[in-house]
N, CA and C of each residue as an Amber inpcrd file, in Angstrom:
protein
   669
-231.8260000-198.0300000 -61.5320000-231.0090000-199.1320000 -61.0410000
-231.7340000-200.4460000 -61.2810000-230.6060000-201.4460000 -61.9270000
-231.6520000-202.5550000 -62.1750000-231.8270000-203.6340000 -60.7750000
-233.0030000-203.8460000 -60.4970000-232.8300000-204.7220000 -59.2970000
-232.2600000-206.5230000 -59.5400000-232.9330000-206.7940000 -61.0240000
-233.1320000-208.5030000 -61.3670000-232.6830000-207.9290000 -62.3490000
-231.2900000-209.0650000 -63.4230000-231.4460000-208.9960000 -64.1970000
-231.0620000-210.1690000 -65.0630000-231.2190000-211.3250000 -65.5760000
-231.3780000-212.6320000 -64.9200000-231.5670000-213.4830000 -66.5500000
-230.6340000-214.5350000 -66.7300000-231.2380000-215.4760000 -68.0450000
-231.1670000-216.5470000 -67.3100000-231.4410000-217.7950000 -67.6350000
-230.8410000-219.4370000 -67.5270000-231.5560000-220.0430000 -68.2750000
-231.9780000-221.4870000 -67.8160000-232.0990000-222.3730000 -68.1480000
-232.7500000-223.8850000 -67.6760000-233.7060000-224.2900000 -67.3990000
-233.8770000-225.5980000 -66.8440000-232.9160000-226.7140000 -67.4610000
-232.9820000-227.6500000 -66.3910000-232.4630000-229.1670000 -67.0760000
-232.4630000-229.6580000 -68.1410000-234.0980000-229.5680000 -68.6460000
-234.2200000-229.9080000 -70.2750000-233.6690000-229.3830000 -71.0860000
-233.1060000-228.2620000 -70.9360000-233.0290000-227.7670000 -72.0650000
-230.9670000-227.5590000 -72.6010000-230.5190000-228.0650000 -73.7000000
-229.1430000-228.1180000 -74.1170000-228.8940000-226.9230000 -73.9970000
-228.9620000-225.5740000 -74.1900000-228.5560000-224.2660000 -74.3300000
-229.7120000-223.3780000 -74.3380000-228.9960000-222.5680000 -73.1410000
-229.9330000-221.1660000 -73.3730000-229.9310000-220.5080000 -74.6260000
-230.8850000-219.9150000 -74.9670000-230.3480000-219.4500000 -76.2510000
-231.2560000-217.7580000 -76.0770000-231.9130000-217.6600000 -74.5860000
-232.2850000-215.6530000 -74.2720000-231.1920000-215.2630000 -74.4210000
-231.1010000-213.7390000 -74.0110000-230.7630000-212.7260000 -74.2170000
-230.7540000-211.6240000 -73.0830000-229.8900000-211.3850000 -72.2710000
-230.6240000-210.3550000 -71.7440000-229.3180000-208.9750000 -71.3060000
-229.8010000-207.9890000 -71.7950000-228.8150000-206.5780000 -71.7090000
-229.5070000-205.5980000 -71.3700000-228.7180000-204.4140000 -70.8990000
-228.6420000-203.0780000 -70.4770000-227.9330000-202.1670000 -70.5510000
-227.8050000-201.0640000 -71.0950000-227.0160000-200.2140000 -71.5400000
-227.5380000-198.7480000 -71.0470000-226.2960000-197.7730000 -71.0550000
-226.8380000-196.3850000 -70.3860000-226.6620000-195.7560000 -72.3770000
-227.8600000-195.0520000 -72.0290000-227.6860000-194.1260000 -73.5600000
-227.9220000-192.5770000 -72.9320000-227.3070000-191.4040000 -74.2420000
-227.9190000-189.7870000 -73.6960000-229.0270000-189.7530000 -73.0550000
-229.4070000-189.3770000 -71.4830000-230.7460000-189.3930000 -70.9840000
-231.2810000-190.1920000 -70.5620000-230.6280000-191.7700000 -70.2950000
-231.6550000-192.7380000 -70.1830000-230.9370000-193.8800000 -70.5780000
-231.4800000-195.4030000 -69.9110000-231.1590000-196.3730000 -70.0110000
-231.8470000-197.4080000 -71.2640000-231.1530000-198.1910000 -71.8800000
-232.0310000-198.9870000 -72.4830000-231.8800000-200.4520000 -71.9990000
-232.7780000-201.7550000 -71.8070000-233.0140000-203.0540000 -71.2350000
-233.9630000-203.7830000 -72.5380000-233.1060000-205.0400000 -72.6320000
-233.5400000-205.7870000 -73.2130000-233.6350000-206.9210000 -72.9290000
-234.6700000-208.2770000 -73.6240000-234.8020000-209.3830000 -73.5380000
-235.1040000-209.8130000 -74.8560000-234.6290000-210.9330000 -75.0370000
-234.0820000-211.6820000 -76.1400000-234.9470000-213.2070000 -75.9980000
-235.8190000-214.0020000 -77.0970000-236.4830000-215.0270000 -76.1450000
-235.9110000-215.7610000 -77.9940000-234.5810000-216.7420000 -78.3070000
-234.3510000-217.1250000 -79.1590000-235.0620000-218.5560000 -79.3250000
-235.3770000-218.4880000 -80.7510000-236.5490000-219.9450000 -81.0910000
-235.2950000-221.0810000 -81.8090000-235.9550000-222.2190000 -81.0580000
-234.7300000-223.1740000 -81.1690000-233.3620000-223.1170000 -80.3070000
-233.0020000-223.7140000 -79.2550000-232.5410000-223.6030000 -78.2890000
-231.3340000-224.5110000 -79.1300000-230.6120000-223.6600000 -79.8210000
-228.5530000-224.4240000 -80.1360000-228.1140000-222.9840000 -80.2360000
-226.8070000-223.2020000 -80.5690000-225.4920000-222.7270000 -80.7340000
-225.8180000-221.2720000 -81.3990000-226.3340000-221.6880000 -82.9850000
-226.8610000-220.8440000 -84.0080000-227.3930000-219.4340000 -83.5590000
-228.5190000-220.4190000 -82.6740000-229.7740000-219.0330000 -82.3630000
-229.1060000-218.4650000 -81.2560000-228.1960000-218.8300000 -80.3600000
-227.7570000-217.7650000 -78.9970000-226.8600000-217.1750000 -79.5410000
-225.8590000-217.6710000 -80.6880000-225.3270000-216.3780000 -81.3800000
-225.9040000-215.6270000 -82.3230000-226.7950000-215.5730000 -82.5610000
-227.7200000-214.5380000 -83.4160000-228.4500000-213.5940000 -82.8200000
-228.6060000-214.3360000 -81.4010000-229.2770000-212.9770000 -80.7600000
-228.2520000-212.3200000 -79.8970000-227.5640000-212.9220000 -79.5610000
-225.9210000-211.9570000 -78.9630000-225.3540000-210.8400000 -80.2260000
-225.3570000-211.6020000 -81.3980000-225.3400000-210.4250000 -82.0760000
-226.2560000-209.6340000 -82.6080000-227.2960000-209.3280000 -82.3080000
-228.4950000-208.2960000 -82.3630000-228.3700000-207.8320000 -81.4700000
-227.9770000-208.0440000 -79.7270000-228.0800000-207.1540000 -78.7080000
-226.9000000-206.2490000 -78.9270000-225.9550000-206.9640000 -79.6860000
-224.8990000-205.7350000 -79.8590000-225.3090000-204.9280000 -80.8220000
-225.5840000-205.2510000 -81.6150000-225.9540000-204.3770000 -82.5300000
-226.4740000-203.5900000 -82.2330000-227.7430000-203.4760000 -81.6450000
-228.5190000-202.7380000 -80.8400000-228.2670000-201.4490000 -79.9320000
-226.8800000-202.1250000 -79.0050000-226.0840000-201.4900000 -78.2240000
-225.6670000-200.4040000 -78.4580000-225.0580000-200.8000000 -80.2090000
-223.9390000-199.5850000 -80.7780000-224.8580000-198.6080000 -81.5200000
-226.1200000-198.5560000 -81.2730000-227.4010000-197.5560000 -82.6470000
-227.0170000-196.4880000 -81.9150000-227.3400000-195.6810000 -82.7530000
-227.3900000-194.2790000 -82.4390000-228.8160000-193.6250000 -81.7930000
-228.1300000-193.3760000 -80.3720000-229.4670000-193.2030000 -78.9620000
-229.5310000-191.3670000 -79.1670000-229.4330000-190.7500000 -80.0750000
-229.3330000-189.0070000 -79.7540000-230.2180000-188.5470000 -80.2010000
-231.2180000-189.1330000 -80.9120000-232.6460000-188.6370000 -81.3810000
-234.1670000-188.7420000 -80.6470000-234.0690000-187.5350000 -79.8460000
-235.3720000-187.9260000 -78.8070000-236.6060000-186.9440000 -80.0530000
-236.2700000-187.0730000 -80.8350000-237.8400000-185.7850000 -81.2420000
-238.9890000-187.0100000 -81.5620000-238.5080000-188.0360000 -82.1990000
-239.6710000-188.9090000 -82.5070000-238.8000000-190.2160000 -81.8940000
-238.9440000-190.5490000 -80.5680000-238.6150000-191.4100000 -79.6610000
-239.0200000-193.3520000 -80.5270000-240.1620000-193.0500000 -80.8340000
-240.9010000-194.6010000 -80.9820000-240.4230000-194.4510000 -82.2590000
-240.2970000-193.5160000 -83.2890000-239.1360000-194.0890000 -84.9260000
-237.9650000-194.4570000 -84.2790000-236.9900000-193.9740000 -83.6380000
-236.0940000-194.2960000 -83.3900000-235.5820000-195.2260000 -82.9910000
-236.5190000-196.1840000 -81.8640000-236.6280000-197.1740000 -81.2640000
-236.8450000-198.1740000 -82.3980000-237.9170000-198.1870000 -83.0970000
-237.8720000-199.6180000 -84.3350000-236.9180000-198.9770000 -85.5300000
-236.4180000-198.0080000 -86.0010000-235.3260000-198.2060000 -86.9940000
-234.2130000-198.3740000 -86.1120000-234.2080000-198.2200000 -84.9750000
-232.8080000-199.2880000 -84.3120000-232.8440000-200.3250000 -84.2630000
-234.3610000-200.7930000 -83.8100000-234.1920000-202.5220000 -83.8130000
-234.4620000-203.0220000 -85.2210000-234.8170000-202.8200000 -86.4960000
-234.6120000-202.7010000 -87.7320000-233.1980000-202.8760000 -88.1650000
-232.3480000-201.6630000 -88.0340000-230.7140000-201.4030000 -88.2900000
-230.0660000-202.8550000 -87.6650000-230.2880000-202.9340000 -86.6500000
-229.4900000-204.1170000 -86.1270000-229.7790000-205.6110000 -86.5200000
-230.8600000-206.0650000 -86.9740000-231.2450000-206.4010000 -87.6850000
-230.5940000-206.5780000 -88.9370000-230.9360000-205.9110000 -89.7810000
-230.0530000-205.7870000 -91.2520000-228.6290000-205.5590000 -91.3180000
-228.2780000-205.2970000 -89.9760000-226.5230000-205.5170000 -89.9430000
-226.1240000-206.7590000 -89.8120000-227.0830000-207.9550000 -89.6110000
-226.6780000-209.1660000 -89.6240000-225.9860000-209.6500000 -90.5310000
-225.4220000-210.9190000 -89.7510000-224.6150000-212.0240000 -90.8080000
-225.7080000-212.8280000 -92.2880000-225.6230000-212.7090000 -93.5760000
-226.1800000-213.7690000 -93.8210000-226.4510000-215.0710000 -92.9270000
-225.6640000-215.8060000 -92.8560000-224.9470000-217.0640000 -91.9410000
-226.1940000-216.9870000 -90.8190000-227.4430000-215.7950000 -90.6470000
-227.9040000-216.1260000 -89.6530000-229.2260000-215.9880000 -89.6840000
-229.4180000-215.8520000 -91.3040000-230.8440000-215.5420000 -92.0590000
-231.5400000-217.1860000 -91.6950000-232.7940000-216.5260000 -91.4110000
-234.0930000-217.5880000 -91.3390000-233.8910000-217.9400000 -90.2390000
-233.4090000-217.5410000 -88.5090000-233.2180000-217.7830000 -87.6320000
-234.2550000-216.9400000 -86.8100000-235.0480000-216.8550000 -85.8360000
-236.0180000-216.5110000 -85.0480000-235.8620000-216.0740000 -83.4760000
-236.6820000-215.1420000 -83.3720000-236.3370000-214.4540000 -81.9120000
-237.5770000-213.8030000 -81.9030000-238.0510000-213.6060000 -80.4510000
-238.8000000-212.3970000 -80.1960000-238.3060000-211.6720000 -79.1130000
-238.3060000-210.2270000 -79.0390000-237.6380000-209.6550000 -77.8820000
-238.5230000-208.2020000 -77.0830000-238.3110000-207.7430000 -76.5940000
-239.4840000-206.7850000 -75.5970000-237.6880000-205.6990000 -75.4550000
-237.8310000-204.4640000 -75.7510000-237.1640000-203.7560000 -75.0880000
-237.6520000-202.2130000 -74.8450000-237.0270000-201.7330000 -73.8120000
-237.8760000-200.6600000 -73.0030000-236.6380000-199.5330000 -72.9350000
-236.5910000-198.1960000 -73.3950000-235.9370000-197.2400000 -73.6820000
-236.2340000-196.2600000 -72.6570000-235.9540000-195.9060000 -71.5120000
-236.2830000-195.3950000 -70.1270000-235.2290000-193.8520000 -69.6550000
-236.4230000-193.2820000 -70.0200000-235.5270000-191.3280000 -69.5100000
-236.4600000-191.1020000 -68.3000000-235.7640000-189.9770000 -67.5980000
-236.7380000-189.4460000 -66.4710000-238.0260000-189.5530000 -66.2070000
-238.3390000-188.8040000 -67.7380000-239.5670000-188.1090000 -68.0630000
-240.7480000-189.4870000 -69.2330000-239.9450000-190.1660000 -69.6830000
-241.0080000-191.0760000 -70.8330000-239.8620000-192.1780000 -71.1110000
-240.9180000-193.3230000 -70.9270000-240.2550000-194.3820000 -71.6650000
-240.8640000-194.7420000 -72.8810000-239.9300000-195.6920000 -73.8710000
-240.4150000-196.3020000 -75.0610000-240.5610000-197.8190000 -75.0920000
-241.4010000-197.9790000 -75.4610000-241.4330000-199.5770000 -75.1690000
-241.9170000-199.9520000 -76.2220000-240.5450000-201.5110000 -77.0870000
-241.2130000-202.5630000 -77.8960000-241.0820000-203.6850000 -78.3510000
-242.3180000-204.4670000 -78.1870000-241.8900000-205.9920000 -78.2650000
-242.8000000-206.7740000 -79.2120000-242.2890000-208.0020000 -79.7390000
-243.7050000-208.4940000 -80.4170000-243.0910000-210.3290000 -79.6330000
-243.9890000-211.3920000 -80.6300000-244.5760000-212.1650000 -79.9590000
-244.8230000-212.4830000 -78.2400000-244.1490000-213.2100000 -77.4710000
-244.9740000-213.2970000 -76.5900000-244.0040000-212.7420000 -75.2540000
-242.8400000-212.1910000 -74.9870000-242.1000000-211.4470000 -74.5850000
-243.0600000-210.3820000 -73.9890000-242.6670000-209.9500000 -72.8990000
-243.9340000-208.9750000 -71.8780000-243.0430000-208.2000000 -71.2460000
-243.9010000-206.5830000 -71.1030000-243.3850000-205.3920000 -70.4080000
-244.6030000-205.3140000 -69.4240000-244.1600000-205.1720000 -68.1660000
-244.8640000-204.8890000 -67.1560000-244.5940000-203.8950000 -66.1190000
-245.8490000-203.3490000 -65.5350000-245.7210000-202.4650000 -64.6230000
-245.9150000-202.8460000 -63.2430000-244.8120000-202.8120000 -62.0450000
-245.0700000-203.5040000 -61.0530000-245.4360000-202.4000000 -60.4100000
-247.0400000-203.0760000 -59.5140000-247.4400000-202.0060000 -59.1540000
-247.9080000-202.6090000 -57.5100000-248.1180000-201.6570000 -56.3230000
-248.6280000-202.2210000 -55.1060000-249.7750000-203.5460000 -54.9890000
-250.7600000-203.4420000 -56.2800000-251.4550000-204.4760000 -56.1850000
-250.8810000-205.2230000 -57.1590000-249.9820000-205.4100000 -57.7550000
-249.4140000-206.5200000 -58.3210000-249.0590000-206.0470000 -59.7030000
-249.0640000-206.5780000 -60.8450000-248.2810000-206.2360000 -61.7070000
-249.4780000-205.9700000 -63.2300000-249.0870000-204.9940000 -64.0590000
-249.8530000-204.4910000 -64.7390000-249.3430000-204.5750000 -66.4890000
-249.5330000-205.4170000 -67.1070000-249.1700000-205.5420000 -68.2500000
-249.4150000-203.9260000 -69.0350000-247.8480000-203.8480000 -70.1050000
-247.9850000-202.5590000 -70.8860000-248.0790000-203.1530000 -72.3220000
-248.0250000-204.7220000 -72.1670000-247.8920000-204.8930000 -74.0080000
-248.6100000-206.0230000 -73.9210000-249.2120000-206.2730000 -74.8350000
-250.0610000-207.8050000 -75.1940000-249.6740000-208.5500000 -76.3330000
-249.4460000-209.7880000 -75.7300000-248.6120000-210.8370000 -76.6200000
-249.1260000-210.7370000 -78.3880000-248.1190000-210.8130000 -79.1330000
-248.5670000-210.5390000 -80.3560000-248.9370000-211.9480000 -80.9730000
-250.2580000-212.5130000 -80.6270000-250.2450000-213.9830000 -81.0280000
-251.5430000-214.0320000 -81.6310000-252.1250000-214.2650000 -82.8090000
-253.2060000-214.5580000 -83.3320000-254.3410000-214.7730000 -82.1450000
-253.9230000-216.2170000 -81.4740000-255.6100000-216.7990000 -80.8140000
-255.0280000-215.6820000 -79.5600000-255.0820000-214.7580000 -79.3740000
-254.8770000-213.9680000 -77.7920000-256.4330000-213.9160000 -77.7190000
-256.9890000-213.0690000 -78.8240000-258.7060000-212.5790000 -78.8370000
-259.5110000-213.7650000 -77.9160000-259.5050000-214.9390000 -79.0630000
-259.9070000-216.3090000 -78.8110000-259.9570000-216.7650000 -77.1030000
-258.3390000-216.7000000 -76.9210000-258.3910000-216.9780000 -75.4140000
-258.5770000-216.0160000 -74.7610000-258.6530000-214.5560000 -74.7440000
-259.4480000-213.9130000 -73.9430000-260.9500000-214.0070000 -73.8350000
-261.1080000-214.4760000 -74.7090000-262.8630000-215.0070000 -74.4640000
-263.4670000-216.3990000 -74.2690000-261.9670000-216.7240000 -73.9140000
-262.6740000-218.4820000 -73.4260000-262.9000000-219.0480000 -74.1650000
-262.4460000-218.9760000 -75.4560000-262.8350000-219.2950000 -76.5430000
-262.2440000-221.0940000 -76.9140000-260.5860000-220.4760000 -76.7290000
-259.7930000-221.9390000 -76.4490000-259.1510000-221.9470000 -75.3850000
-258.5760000-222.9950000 -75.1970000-258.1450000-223.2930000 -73.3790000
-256.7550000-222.7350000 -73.6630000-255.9750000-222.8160000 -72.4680000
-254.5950000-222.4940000 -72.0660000-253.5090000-223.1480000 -73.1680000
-254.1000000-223.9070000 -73.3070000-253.3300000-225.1170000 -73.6910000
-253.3160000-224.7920000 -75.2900000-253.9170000-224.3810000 -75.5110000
-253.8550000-224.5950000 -77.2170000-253.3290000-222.8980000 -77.5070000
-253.8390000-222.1110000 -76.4090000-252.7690000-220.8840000 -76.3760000
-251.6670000-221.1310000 -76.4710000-251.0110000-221.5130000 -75.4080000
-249.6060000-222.0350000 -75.2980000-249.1740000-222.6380000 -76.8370000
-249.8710000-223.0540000 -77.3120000-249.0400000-223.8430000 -78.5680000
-249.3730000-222.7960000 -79.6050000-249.8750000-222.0540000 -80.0790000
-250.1430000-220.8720000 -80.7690000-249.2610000-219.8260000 -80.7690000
-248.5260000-219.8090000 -79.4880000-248.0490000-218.6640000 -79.2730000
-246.2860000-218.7970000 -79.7070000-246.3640000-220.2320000 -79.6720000
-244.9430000-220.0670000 -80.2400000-244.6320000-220.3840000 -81.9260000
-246.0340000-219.6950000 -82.5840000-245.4320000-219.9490000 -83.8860000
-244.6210000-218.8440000 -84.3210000-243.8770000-219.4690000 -85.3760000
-242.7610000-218.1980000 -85.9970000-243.2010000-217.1840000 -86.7390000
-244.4320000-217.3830000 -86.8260000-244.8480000-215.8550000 -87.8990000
-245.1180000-214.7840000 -86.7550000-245.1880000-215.0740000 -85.6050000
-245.2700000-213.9900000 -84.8700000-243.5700000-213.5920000 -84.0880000
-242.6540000-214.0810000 -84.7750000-241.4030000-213.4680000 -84.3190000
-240.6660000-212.7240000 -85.2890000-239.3990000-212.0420000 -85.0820000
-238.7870000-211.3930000 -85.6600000-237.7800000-212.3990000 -86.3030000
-237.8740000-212.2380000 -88.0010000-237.0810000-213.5890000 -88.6430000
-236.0390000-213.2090000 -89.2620000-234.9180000-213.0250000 -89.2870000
-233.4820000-212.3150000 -89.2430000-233.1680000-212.7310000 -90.8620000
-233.0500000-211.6320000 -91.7810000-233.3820000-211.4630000 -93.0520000
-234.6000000-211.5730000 -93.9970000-235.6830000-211.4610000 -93.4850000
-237.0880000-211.3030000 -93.4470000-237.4800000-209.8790000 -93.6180000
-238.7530000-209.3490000 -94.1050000-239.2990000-208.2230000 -93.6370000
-240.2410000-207.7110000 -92.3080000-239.7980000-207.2520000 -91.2950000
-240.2360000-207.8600000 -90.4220000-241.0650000-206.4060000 -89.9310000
-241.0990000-204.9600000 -90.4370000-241.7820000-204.4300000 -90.4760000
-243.4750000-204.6040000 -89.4210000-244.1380000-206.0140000 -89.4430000
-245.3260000-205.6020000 -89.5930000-245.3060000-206.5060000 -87.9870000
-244.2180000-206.9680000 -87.6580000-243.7740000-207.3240000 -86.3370000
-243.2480000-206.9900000 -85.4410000-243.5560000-206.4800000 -85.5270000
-242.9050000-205.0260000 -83.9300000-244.3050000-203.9510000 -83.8190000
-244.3610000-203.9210000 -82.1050000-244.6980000-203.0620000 -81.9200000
-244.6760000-202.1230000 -80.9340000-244.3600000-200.5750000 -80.8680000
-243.9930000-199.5440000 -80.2890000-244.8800000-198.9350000 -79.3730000
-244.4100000-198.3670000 -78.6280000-245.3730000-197.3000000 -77.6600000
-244.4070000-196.6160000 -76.4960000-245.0000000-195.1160000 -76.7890000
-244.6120000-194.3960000 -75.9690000-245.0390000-193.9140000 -74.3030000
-245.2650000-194.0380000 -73.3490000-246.0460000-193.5480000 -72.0840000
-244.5880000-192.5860000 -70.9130000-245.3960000-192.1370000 -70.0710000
-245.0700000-191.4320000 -69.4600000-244.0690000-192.6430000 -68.0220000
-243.1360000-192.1110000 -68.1140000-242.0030000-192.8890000 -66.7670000
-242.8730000-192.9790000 -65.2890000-243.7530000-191.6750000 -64.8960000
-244.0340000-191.7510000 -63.3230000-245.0080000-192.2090000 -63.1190000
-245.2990000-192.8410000 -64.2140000-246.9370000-193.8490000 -63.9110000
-246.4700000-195.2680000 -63.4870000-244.9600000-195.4430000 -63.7130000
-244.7630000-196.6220000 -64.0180000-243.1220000-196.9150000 -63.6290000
-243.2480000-196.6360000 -62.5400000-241.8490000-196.5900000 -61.0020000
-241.1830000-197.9710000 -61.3280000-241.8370000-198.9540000 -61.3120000
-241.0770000-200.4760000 -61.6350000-241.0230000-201.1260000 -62.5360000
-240.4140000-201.8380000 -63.3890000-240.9380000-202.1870000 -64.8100000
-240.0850000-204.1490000 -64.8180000-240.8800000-204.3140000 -65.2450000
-241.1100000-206.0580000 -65.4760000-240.3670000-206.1290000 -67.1650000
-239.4330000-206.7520000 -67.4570000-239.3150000-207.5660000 -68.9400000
-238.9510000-208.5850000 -68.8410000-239.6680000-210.0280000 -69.6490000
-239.6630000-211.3800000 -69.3440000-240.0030000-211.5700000 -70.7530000
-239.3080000-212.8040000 -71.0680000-239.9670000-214.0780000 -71.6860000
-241.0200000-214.8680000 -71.5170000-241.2390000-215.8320000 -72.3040000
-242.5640000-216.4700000 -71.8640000-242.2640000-217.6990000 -70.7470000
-240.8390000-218.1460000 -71.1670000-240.0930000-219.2380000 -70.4090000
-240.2650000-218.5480000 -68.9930000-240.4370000-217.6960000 -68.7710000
-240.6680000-216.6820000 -67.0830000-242.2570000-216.8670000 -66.5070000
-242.7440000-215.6920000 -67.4820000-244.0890000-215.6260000 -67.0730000
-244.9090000-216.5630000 -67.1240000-244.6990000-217.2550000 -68.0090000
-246.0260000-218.8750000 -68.2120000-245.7410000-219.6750000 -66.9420000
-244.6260000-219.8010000 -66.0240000-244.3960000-220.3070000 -65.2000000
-244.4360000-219.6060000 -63.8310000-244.5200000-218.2590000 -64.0720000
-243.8980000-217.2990000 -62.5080000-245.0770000-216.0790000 -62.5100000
-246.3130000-216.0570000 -63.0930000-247.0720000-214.7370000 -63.5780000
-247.9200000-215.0590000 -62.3880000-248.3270000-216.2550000 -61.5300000
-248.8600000-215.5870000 -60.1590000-248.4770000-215.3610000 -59.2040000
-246.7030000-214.8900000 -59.0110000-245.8750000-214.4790000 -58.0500000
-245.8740000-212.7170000 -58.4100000-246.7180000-212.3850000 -59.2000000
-246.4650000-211.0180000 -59.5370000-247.8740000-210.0130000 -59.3930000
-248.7100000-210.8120000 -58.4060000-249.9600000-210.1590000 -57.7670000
-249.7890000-210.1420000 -56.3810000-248.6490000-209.2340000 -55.8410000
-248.4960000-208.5660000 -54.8800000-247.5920000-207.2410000 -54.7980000
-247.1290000-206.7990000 -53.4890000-246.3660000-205.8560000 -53.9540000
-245.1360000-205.1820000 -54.4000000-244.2930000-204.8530000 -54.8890000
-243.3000000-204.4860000 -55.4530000-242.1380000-205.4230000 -54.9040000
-241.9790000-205.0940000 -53.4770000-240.6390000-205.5800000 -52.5180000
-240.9290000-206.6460000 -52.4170000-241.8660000-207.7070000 -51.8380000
-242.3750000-208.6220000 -52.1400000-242.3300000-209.8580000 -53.1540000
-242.6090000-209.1480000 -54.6160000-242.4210000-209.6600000 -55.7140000
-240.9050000-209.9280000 -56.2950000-240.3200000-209.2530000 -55.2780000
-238.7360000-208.7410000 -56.1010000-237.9260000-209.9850000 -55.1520000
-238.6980000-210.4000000 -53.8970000-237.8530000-211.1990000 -53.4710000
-238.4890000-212.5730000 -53.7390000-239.8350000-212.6310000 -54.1970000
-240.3930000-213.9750000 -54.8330000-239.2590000-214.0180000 -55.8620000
-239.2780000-212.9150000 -56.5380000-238.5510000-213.9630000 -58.0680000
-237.1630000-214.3080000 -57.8280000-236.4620000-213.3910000 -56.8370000
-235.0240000-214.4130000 -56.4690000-234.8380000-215.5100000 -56.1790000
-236.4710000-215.9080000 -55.2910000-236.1640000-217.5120000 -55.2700000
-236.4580000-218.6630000 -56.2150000-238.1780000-217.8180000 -57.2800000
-238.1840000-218.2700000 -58.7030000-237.3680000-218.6360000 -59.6420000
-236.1280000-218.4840000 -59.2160000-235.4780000-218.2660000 -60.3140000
-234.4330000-219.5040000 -59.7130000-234.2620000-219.1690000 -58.8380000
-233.0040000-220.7000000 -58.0670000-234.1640000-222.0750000 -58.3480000
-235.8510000-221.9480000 -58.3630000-236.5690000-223.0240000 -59.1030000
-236.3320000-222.9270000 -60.1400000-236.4370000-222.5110000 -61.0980000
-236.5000000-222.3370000 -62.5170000-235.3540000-223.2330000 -63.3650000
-234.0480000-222.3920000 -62.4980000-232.7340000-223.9320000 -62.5960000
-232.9060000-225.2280000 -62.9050000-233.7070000-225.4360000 -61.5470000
-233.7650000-226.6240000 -61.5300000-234.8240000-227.7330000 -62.0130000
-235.6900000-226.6490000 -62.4400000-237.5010000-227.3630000 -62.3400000
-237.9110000-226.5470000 -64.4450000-237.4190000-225.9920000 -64.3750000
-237.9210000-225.0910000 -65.4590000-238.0820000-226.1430000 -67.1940000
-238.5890000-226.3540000 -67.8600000-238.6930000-227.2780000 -68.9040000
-238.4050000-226.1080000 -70.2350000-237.7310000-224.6800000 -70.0930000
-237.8270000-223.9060000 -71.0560000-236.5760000-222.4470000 -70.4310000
-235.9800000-222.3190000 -71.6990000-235.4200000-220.9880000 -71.5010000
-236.1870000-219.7000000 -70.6030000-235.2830000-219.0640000 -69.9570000
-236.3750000-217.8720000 -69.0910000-235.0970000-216.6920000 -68.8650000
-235.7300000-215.7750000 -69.0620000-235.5600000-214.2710000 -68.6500000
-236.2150000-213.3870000 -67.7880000-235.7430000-212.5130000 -67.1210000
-236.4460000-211.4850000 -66.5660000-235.8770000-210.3560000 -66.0050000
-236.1560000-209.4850000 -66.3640000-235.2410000-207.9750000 -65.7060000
-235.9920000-207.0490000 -65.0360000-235.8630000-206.7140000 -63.5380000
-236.5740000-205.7630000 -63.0790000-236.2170000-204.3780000 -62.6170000
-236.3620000-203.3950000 -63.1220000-235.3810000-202.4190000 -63.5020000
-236.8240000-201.0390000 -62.4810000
């Protein structure tokens, strides 16, 4: 059951242009987030039509779970419009059965595990300086601007192969699950070092800020 499942928008910004869906497939649910680059018209219909696309793949192949998962997000992909080539997105989605979920996202889009002491990242932003700023290397700040370049997103008639990435783990390690944008977490990631119930009612009110205060598109689904 999803508890949050949530797009908008601050003031600044002319159009949302996230993404955010859920769908029941054989065995299991799939949840997505959509974080579109360049906030017009263009890019929120390009990623509306990738979540459909997405929607309609064929979910009946559990033997190799994590192929299945990127030649779907692949397929949907290449079912695009010309009309929507050289347009940019990064997205995080999480493929959830009883027994194992699949999880995959690239640039800076995040899967998390909400846990009693707070929340436990399952994916690490796919951004060149991550190394760098994990070692103090460069400040926040020059992270932040790194992280939104386009070679680390998925570029819609591109080969995008070497941008995505998959992983399989086990469902009962991992009872609550976090998917956000960066427009979320860069702004809301120390409301998510406590515990589950807690956190779930921080971000309802995060999010009535975010409206109003937010300088960037934001997503978040807590499922």
């Amino acid at each position: 059951m999803t508890n949050i499942i949530c797009t908008g928008k601050g003031p600044a910004q002319p159009v949302n242009a996230d993404t955010v869906k859920e769908w029941s497939i054989p065995n299991g649910n799939v949840y997505l987030v959509c974080d579109g680059i360049n906030h017009n018209q263009k890019t929120l219909a390009a990623v509306n039509v990738f979540a459909e696309n997405l929607a309609k793949s064929n979910w009946t192949n559990i033997v190799n779970p994590k192929q299945l998962l990127r030649d779907n997000i692949f397929e949907a992909l290449h079912l695009m419009s010309p009309e929507h080539d050289n347009l940019s997105f990064c997205c995080c989605v999480a493929v959830v059965s009883e027994e194992k979920m699949t999880l995959a996202h690239c640039g800076d889009c995040r899967i998390g595990s909400l846990t009693d002491k707070g929340v436990k990242w399952l994916t690490q932003d796919d951004v060149p300086a991550l190394k760098l700023y994990n070692k103090g290397v460069i400040s926040k700040e020059t992270y932040d601007k790194s992280r939104h370049l386009i070679s680390t997103k998925l570029k819609i008639g591109s080969n995008n192969r070497n941008s995505l990435t998959v992983q399989t783990m086990a469902t009962a390690n991992n009872q609550v699950l976090i998917l956000c944008s960066d427009g979320f977490w860069s702004e809301s990631e120390y409301l998510l070092n406590t515990d589950v119930s807690n956190v779930i009612m921080l971000i309802q009110e995060e999010i009535e800020r975010l409206v109003l205060q937010s300088e960037d598109n934001f997503s978040v689904v807590i499922v």
